[in-house]
Amino acid sequence: MGTRSSNSIHPPVYGNLITVLSLDGGGIRGIIPGVILARLESELQKLDGDDVRLADYFDVIAGTSTGGLITAMLAAPNENGRPLFAAKDIVPFYLRNGPQIFPQPSGILAWPSRISKVMSGPRYDGKYLYKVVRDLLGNTRLHQTLTNVAIPAFDIKKLEPTIFSSYQIPINPGIDALLSDITISTSAAPTYFPSYYFKNNEQEFNLIDGGIAANNPTLVAIREVMKQLMKANPEFSPIDPLDYTRFLVISLGAGSNRREKKYDAKTSSKWGLISWLFEDNNSPILDFYGSASKDMVDYHNCVVFQALHSEDNYLRIDDDTLTGEMASTDTSTKENMDNLVKKGENLLDKTVSRINLDSGLYEPVENGGSNAEALQRFAKLLSDERKLRRSNSPSSQANESS
């Protein structure tokens, strides 16, 4: 493992659990998980004080696309060696920068100009996104994050995923790139932003959005941990990799319009290139790939956690009832962003849902309580785990004795 710039979290060998936070892609809809993360961190602060941050509790944070940006915000260090952002600052960041990252055309020529852009190149040149990410992250590299991260992208030259994982740095030093380059790469959604090239330690990367590989990166995070268990990494207790009672996983989606019957075969059978890439201000083909990818991952996780009697250790929060502009990846009007904030707040009050393994549909969990109550329960588990690790860690014991 690469040397991290701060001991925000003691390794799992001193505790009982392996803790994972996963954040889906979704463009401007990253506002929704931003709301959820702010609530989770506030619950942790009630237990452990105002100074604690999410990076103090999770062994690995995985994020794709907009989730990769949030991952960097939560895990990159500031000048004091603490996380760059508190969770409560994520939504204000989106509200402030969203309109410049996704500038909206206006006037009677807006539609024709957008169609023309789609046919000749990406909708956005990415310059503002690049600037804000580089200004934010500076010269911070992957190995300097305050906890382990896993951020997927897709290499279009190699035709394979590239996973920027803290765990893999000793094996492949070339991925220890600038966190800004990694964040820009995972956000380079086809038709929205340009593909992104950079070079690090003589290793070349030709990358697009991580959603092509893993729009829901939960399995990416679990895979990275499993590999450490198989390699007998001393930071992990020697446990059976299938002992899912030892995993504590929170997976946050960025919403979808799955419940809105927007497309059908009769209509789409007449579509040409423009419609597949730009129908109702969306890119349906990307929506389909993204939705299929994230749903298959969640379905797999539900099967595994239930089969191994660990379903209470897995929390998935997502909303599949987005309609109209809220389902868009890039509609950054004030009205839409405010609606996304409200959607996230309403999602906290909804009953915890889980995929029905027979129907494949999300259903409320009987006696599952609200998502807010589930976050409160998980916060208590995370707090207890952190305290246990601190009490068992030799470094903490040495500090107490001195």
Coordinates of N, CA and C in Angstrom, one line a residue, residues 16-20 221-222 225-226 229 239-249 305 310 313-314:
N16 N -13.1 -5.0 14.0 CA -13.9 -6.2 13.6 C -14.5 -6.1 12.2
L17 N -14.5 -4.9 11.6 CA -15.1 -4.7 10.3 C -14.2 -4.2 9.3
I18 N -14.6 -4.3 8.0 CA -14.0 -3.7 6.9 C -15.0 -2.7 6.3
T19 N -14.7 -1.4 6.3 CA -15.7 -0.4 6.0 C -15.6 0.2 4.6
V20 N -16.6 0.2 3.8 CA -16.6 0.6 2.4 C -17.7 1.7 2.2
A221 N -14.6 -1.6 -5.1 CA -14.1 -1.5 -3.8 C -13.9 -2.8 -3.1
I222 N -15.0 -3.6 -3.2 CA -14.9 -4.9 -2.5 C -13.9 -5.8 -3.1
V225 N -10.5 -4.9 -1.7 CA -10.3 -5.4 -0.4 C -10.0 -6.9 -0.4
M226 N -10.8 -7.6 -1.2 CA -10.7 -9.1 -1.4 C -9.3 -9.5 -1.8
L229 N -7.0 -9.4 1.2 CA -7.2 -10.5 2.0 C -6.5 -11.8 1.5
I239 N -9.1 -13.4 7.5 CA -10.5 -13.9 7.6 C -10.9 -14.5 6.2
D240 N -11.9 -15.3 6.3 CA -12.5 -15.9 5.1 C -13.0 -14.8 4.2
P241 N -12.6 -14.6 2.9 CA -13.1 -13.6 2.1 C -14.6 -13.6 1.9
L242 N -15.2 -14.7 2.1 CA -16.7 -14.8 2.0 C -17.4 -14.5 3.3
D243 N -16.7 -14.1 4.3 CA -17.3 -13.7 5.6 C -17.8 -12.3 5.5
Y244 N -19.0 -12.2 4.9 CA -19.5 -10.8 4.6 C -20.1 -10.2 5.9
T245 N -20.1 -10.9 7.0 CA -20.4 -10.3 8.3 C -19.4 -9.3 8.7
R246 N -18.2 -9.4 8.1 CA -17.1 -8.5 8.4 C -17.1 -7.2 7.5
F247 N -17.9 -7.2 6.5 CA -18.0 -6.0 5.7 C -19.1 -5.1 6.1
L248 N -18.9 -3.8 6.1 CA -19.9 -2.8 6.3 C -19.9 -1.9 5.1
V249 N -20.9 -1.9 4.3 CA -20.9 -1.2 3.0 C -22.1 -0.2 2.9
F305 N -25.0 -10.6 -0.1 CA -25.2 -10.3 1.3 C -26.4 -11.0 2.0
S310 N -25.9 -11.4 5.7 CA -25.3 -10.2 6.1 C -26.0 -8.9 5.6
N313 N -25.7 -5.5 6.9 CA -24.4 -4.8 6.8 C -24.2 -4.0 5.4
Y314 N -25.3 -4.1 4.6 CA -25.2 -3.5 3.3 C -26.4 -2.5 3.2

